[in-house]
Coordinates of C-alpha atoms in Angstrom, one line a residue:
X1 CA 118.8 141.0 48.3
X2 CA 115.4 142.5 47.8
X3 CA 115.5 145.6 45.6
X4 CA 112.2 146.7 47.2
X5 CA 114.2 147.4 50.4
X6 CA 115.8 150.4 48.7
X7 CA 112.6 152.3 49.1
X8 CA 112.2 151.5 52.8
X9 CA 115.8 152.5 53.3
X10 CA 115.5 155.9 51.6
X11 CA 112.2 156.6 53.3
X12 CA 114.0 156.0 56.7
X13 CA 117.2 157.9 56.0
X14 CA 116.3 160.6 53.5
X15 CA 112.5 160.9 53.9
X16 CA 112.2 164.5 52.8
X17 CA 114.4 164.2 49.7
X18 CA 112.4 164.5 46.4
X19 CA 112.1 160.9 45.0
X20 CA 109.9 161.0 41.9
X21 CA 108.3 163.6 39.6
X22 CA 105.6 162.9 37.0
X23 CA 103.7 165.8 35.6
X24 CA 102.3 167.7 38.6
X25 CA 103.0 164.8 41.1
X26 CA 106.0 165.3 43.3
X27 CA 106.7 162.7 46.0
X28 CA 109.4 162.5 48.7
X29 CA 111.0 159.2 49.5
X30 CA 108.8 158.9 52.5
X31 CA 105.6 159.6 50.5
X32 CA 106.7 157.4 47.6
X33 CA 107.4 154.5 49.9
X34 CA 104.0 154.8 51.5
X35 CA 102.3 154.5 48.1
X36 CA 104.5 151.5 47.3
X37 CA 103.6 149.9 50.6
X38 CA 99.8 150.5 50.0
X39 CA 100.0 148.8 46.6
X40 CA 102.1 145.9 47.9
X41 CA 99.6 145.3 50.7
X42 CA 96.7 145.6 48.2
X43 CA 98.3 142.9 46.1
X44 CA 98.7 140.7 49.1
X45 CA 95.0 141.3 50.0
X46 CA 94.1 140.1 46.5
X47 CA 95.9 136.8 47.1
X48 CA 99.1 137.5 45.1
X49 CA 101.9 135.4 46.4
X50 CA 105.7 135.3 46.0
X51 CA 106.5 134.2 42.4
X52 CA 103.1 135.2 40.9
X53 CA 103.3 137.2 37.7
X54 CA 101.9 140.7 37.6
X55 CA 101.6 142.2 34.1
X56 CA 101.2 145.9 33.1
X57 CA 99.9 147.5 29.9
X58 CA 100.5 151.1 30.8
X59 CA 102.1 154.2 29.3
X60 CA 104.7 156.1 31.4
X61 CA 102.9 157.1 34.7
X62 CA 103.6 157.1 38.4
X63 CA 101.4 154.0 38.8
X64 CA 103.7 152.0 36.7
X65 CA 106.7 152.9 38.9
X66 CA 104.6 152.0 42.0
X67 CA 103.8 148.6 40.5
X68 CA 107.5 147.8 39.8
X69 CA 108.5 148.4 43.4
X70 CA 105.4 147.0 45.1
X71 CA 105.9 143.8 43.3
X72 CA 109.6 143.7 44.4
X73 CA 108.7 144.2 48.0
X74 CA 106.3 141.3 48.2
X75 CA 108.3 138.9 46.0
X76 CA 106.0 138.7 42.9
X77 CA 107.3 139.1 39.3
X78 CA 106.5 142.1 37.1
X79 CA 105.9 141.6 33.4
X80 CA 106.0 145.1 31.7
X81 CA 104.2 145.0 28.4
X82 CA 104.4 147.5 25.5
X83 CA 101.4 149.6 24.8
X84 CA 102.0 149.1 21.1
X85 CA 101.0 145.4 21.2
X86 CA 98.1 144.2 19.1
X87 CA 95.6 141.7 20.6
X88 CA 97.3 138.5 19.4
X89 CA 100.7 139.5 20.7
X90 CA 99.1 140.7 24.0
X91 CA 97.4 137.3 24.4
X92 CA 100.6 135.4 23.7
X93 CA 102.7 137.4 26.1
X94 CA 100.2 137.3 29.0
X95 CA 99.7 133.5 28.6
X96 CA 103.4 132.7 28.0
X97 CA 104.3 134.7 31.2
X98 CA 101.7 132.9 33.3
X99 CA 100.3 136.3 34.4
X100 CA 97.7 136.1 37.1
X101 CA 97.0 139.9 37.6
X102 CA 96.8 142.6 34.9
X103 CA 97.0 146.4 35.5
X104 CA 96.1 148.7 32.7
X105 CA 94.0 151.8 31.9
X106 CA 90.8 152.5 30.1
X107 CA 92.6 153.0 26.7
X108 CA 93.2 149.3 26.5
X109 CA 89.8 148.0 27.8
X110 CA 88.4 147.1 24.4
X111 CA 91.5 145.1 23.4
X112 CA 91.7 143.3 26.7
X113 CA 88.0 142.5 26.7
X114 CA 88.4 140.9 23.3
X115 CA 91.0 138.4 24.6
X116 CA 89.8 137.8 28.2
X117 CA 88.2 134.4 27.3
X118 CA 91.6 133.3 26.1
X119 CA 93.4 134.3 29.3
X120 CA 92.5 131.4 31.6
X121 CA 95.2 132.1 34.3
X122 CA 93.8 135.6 35.1
X123 CA 90.8 135.4 37.5
X124 CA 87.9 137.7 36.7
X125 CA 88.6 139.9 39.8
X126 CA 92.2 140.5 38.9
X127 CA 91.9 143.1 36.1
X128 CA 92.7 146.5 37.5
X129 CA 92.4 150.0 35.9
X130 CA 94.5 152.9 37.1
X131 CA 91.8 155.4 35.8
X132 CA 88.7 153.4 36.8
X133 CA 85.4 155.0 36.2
X134 CA 82.9 152.2 36.6
X135 CA 84.0 149.9 33.8
X136 CA 82.4 146.5 34.2
X137 CA 84.8 143.6 34.8
X138 CA 87.6 145.8 36.3
X139 CA 88.6 147.0 39.7
X140 CA 89.7 150.4 40.8
X141 CA 93.5 150.8 41.4
X142 CA 93.0 153.9 43.6
X143 CA 90.3 152.2 45.7
X144 CA 92.4 149.1 46.3
X145 CA 95.3 151.2 47.4
X146 CA 93.2 153.4 49.6
X147 CA 91.9 150.4 51.5
X148 CA 95.3 148.9 52.1
X149 CA 97.9 149.7 54.9
X150 CA 100.8 152.1 54.2
X151 CA 103.0 150.1 56.6
X152 CA 105.8 147.8 55.4
X153 CA 104.3 144.6 54.1
X154 CA 104.9 141.3 55.8
X155 CA 108.6 140.4 55.5
X156 CA 109.0 137.9 52.6
X157 CA 112.3 136.2 52.2
X158 CA 113.9 137.1 48.9
X159 CA 117.2 135.4 47.7
X160 CA 119.6 136.4 45.0
X161 CA 118.0 134.0 42.5
X162 CA 114.4 135.1 42.9
X163 CA 113.1 136.8 39.7
X164 CA 112.0 140.4 39.8
X165 CA 110.9 140.8 36.1
X166 CA 110.4 139.2 32.8
X167 CA 111.2 141.5 29.9
X168 CA 109.9 140.3 26.5
X169 CA 111.7 140.8 23.3
X170 CA 109.9 142.3 20.3
X171 CA 109.5 138.9 18.7
X172 CA 110.3 140.3 15.3
X173 CA 112.2 137.1 14.3
X174 CA 109.7 134.7 15.8
X175 CA 107.8 134.3 19.1
X176 CA 108.8 136.8 21.8
X177 CA 111.3 135.6 24.3
X178 CA 110.9 136.4 28.0
X179 CA 114.2 137.5 29.5
X180 CA 114.3 137.0 33.3
X181 CA 116.1 139.4 35.6
X182 CA 116.6 138.5 39.3
X183 CA 116.8 140.8 42.3
X184 CA 120.5 140.2 42.2
X185 CA 120.8 141.3 38.5
X186 CA 118.8 144.5 39.1
X187 CA 120.8 145.3 42.2
X188 CA 123.9 145.1 40.0
X189 CA 122.2 147.4 37.5
X190 CA 122.0 149.9 40.4
X191 CA 125.5 149.6 41.7
X192 CA 127.3 149.3 38.3
X193 CA 125.6 152.2 36.5
X194 CA 125.6 154.5 39.6
X195 CA 129.4 154.2 39.7
X196 CA 129.8 154.4 35.9
X197 CA 127.8 157.6 35.7
X198 CA 129.4 159.2 38.8
X199 CA 125.9 159.4 40.3
X200 CA 125.3 160.7 43.8
X201 CA 122.2 161.0 46.1
X202 CA 122.0 164.6 45.0
X203 CA 121.8 163.7 41.3
X204 CA 118.6 164.4 39.3
X205 CA 117.8 161.9 36.5
X206 CA 115.3 162.7 33.8
X207 CA 113.8 160.0 31.5
X208 CA 111.6 160.5 28.4
X209 CA 111.5 157.0 26.9
X210 CA 109.0 154.2 27.7
X211 CA 109.9 152.6 30.9
X212 CA 108.5 149.2 29.9
X213 CA 111.6 148.5 27.9
X214 CA 114.8 147.2 29.5
X215 CA 116.9 150.2 28.5
X216 CA 114.9 152.3 31.0
X217 CA 116.4 150.3 33.9
X218 CA 119.9 151.5 32.8
X219 CA 119.1 154.9 34.4
X220 CA 116.2 154.0 36.6
X221 CA 118.0 151.4 38.8
X222 CA 121.1 153.6 39.6
X223 CA 118.8 156.5 40.5
X224 CA 116.8 154.3 42.9
X225 CA 119.9 152.7 44.2
X226 CA 121.5 156.0 45.4
X227 CA 118.2 157.6 46.4
X228 CA 118.4 160.5 44.0
X229 CA 115.5 162.2 42.1
X230 CA 113.9 160.6 39.1
X231 CA 111.8 162.7 36.8
X232 CA 109.6 160.7 34.4
X233 CA 108.2 162.3 31.3
X234 CA 105.1 161.1 29.5
X235 CA 106.7 161.7 26.2
X236 CA 109.6 163.4 24.5
X237 CA 109.4 166.9 23.1
X238 CA 112.8 168.6 22.6
X239 CA 111.6 172.1 23.6
X240 CA 109.9 171.2 26.8
X241 CA 112.7 168.7 27.5
X242 CA 115.3 171.5 27.5
X243 CA 113.1 173.7 29.6
X244 CA 112.6 171.0 32.2
X245 CA 116.4 170.4 32.4
X246 CA 116.9 174.1 33.1
X247 CA 114.1 174.3 35.6
X248 CA 114.8 171.1 37.6
X249 CA 118.6 171.3 37.3
X250 CA 118.8 167.8 35.8
X251 CA 122.2 166.2 36.0
X252 CA 121.8 162.8 34.2
X253 CA 119.9 162.0 31.0
X254 CA 119.7 159.0 28.7
X255 CA 118.7 159.4 25.1
X256 CA 118.5 157.5 21.8
X257 CA 120.4 159.2 18.9
X258 CA 117.2 160.6 17.3
X259 CA 116.4 162.5 20.6
X260 CA 120.0 163.9 20.8
X261 CA 119.7 165.2 17.2
X262 CA 116.3 166.8 18.0
X263 CA 117.8 168.5 21.1
X264 CA 120.7 169.9 19.1
X265 CA 118.3 171.3 16.5
X266 CA 115.7 172.6 19.0
X267 CA 115.0 176.4 18.8
X268 CA 115.6 176.9 22.5
X269 CA 118.9 174.9 22.7
X270 CA 121.6 176.7 24.6
X271 CA 124.6 175.5 26.6
X272 CA 123.5 177.8 29.4
X273 CA 120.1 176.1 29.7
X274 CA 121.8 172.6 29.8
X275 CA 124.7 173.6 32.0
X276 CA 123.5 171.4 34.9
X277 CA 124.0 168.2 32.9
X278 CA 126.8 165.9 34.0
X279 CA 125.9 163.0 31.8
X280 CA 124.3 162.6 28.4
X281 CA 124.2 158.9 27.7
X282 CA 123.5 157.6 24.2
X283 CA 122.2 154.1 23.6
X284 CA 119.9 152.0 21.5
X285 CA 121.5 152.7 18.1
X286 CA 124.7 154.1 16.7
X287 CA 125.2 157.9 17.0
X288 CA 127.0 159.2 13.9
X289 CA 130.3 160.8 14.7
X290 CA 129.2 164.1 13.2
X291 CA 126.5 164.3 15.9
X292 CA 128.9 163.2 18.6
X293 CA 131.3 165.9 17.7
X294 CA 128.6 168.6 17.6
X295 CA 127.3 167.5 21.0
X296 CA 130.8 167.5 22.5
X297 CA 131.5 170.9 21.0
X298 CA 128.4 172.5 22.5
X299 CA 128.3 170.5 25.8
X300 CA 131.8 169.2 26.4
X301 CA 132.8 166.6 28.9
X302 CA 129.4 165.0 29.3
X303 CA 129.0 162.3 26.6
X304 CA 128.8 158.6 27.4
X305 CA 127.8 155.8 25.0
X306 CA 126.4 152.4 26.0
X307 CA 126.3 149.2 24.0
X308 CA 124.3 146.4 25.5
X309 CA 121.9 143.5 25.4
X310 CA 118.9 142.9 27.6
X311 CA 120.2 139.4 28.2
X312 CA 123.0 140.9 30.3
X313 CA 126.1 142.4 28.9
X314 CA 127.2 146.0 28.4
X315 CA 130.2 148.2 27.5
X316 CA 130.3 151.9 28.3
X317 CA 132.3 154.7 26.6
X318 CA 133.3 157.0 29.5
X319 CA 133.1 160.8 29.0
X320 CA 136.8 160.9 29.7
X321 CA 137.6 158.3 27.1
X322 CA 135.7 159.9 24.2
X323 CA 138.4 162.2 23.0
X324 CA 140.9 159.3 22.8
X325 CA 138.6 156.9 20.9
X326 CA 135.5 158.6 19.7
X327 CA 134.3 155.8 17.5
X328 CA 134.4 153.2 20.3
X329 CA 131.5 152.1 22.5
X330 CA 133.8 151.7 25.4
X331 CA 134.9 148.9 27.6
X332 CA 133.2 146.5 30.0
X333 CA 132.5 147.9 33.5
X334 CA 134.3 146.3 36.5
X335 CA 133.5 142.6 37.1
X336 CA 132.4 142.3 33.4
X337 CA 134.4 140.4 30.8
X338 CA 134.4 140.5 27.0
X339 CA 136.0 138.5 24.2
X340 CA 135.6 138.5 20.4
X341 CA 135.3 135.0 19.0
X342 CA 135.8 133.7 15.4
X343 CA 133.6 131.1 13.7
X344 CA 135.6 128.3 15.4
X345 CA 135.1 129.7 18.9
X346 CA 138.6 131.0 19.3
X347 CA 139.5 134.6 20.2
X348 CA 139.9 136.5 17.0
X349 CA 143.2 138.4 16.4
X350 CA 143.3 142.2 16.7
X351 CA 141.6 143.9 13.7
X352 CA 139.6 140.8 12.7
X353 CA 135.8 140.6 12.8
X354 CA 134.3 138.2 15.3
X355 CA 131.2 137.7 17.6
X356 CA 131.0 139.8 20.7
X357 CA 130.7 137.6 23.8
X358 CA 130.5 138.7 27.4
X359 CA 129.6 137.9 30.9
X360 CA 129.1 139.7 34.2
X361 CA 126.9 140.2 37.2
X362 CA 123.8 141.3 35.2
X363 CA 123.7 138.2 33.0
X364 CA 120.2 136.8 32.9
X365 CA 119.6 133.3 34.4
X366 CA 117.8 132.5 31.2
X367 CA 114.8 132.9 28.9
X368 CA 111.5 132.1 30.7
X369 CA 110.5 128.5 30.1
X370 CA 113.0 128.2 27.2
X371 CA 116.0 126.2 28.3
X372 CA 116.8 125.4 24.7
X373 CA 117.2 129.1 23.8
X374 CA 119.1 129.7 27.0
X375 CA 121.6 127.0 26.2
X376 CA 122.1 128.4 22.7
X377 CA 122.7 132.0 24.0
X378 CA 124.8 131.3 27.1
X379 CA 127.7 128.9 26.4
X380 CA 130.1 128.0 29.2
X381 CA 128.9 131.1 31.1
X382 CA 129.5 133.4 28.1
X383 CA 126.6 135.3 26.5
X384 CA 126.8 135.1 22.7
X385 CA 125.4 138.3 21.4
X386 CA 125.1 137.5 17.7
X387 CA 126.7 140.9 17.1
X388 CA 129.9 141.3 15.0

């Protein structure tokens, strides 16, 4: 189950359908797949093998999406890193993940140069810049791609348990933890959320948050899964966000509460401009009921809310369930289970507080190189969230 095969599939069966949009770049599925193939073959030409770790330190850009799917096709493992990291955290993450190839841009050259001597696993010729302009010690992303074939890379056997990514936690309560997701897990992200959001191949998803965080895969994977259109924004601005929805006829958006509030208060807000929307998904933090009510008053029948952990459990409040239980964050999707446990590990009675525990097909196999933390988090197959 190689998620990279999605792009080959869509290129074959819906080649002329718009796949991705970033700023003035608009690629069909055929064109997008060609670019992914070029990058996958460039990685192979560099000696990257199945299981090797490829890290990125990039803002939202088309190149970051290409890296994700090129890595998937040739069986390597992507390690998306936040652009907000300081040098010590950057060094820790790159070393802990066993990264052997780093892709970044010129904005981060000074930081990376300062820690290069402390990154022994990355060979000198495996630092790549997406905006290369002759910087010493780096290679040109565009040149490497241009020299590689746009044909499908050599078939590499991928099984369900092969990792696709390592997503690092913020590390605010200690050293960051690398959360592993397999091709199987990410495939279930696609199937589960596409069904949950009522997404079709004709849907248009727009995303304004940083795609290096796991929450981005909650709308990225289902869009890739059905072969719909994915519009990636460099940053969030409520006025241009509304204008883009109206222009592109966007159907599905995912926002944090602060963004929802900003849109409601934007000077160009109108129900007419946003009439194409079929889903407005809130996640990442609680959205106050007053804002939920205002959103549902102005744009009825579109509101979803998601609660979840990167480690692999979610609940979703469906747009049809909101009116019946507006203060809920919903129920587990099909094939997921949830229980609330008391301090003795027994299911807590109704109306009593307990720990949220869950399991399902997107459950991580574990924290990277930390079996001790994995055993503490996953007990008898149940993820213990630490949330009450």
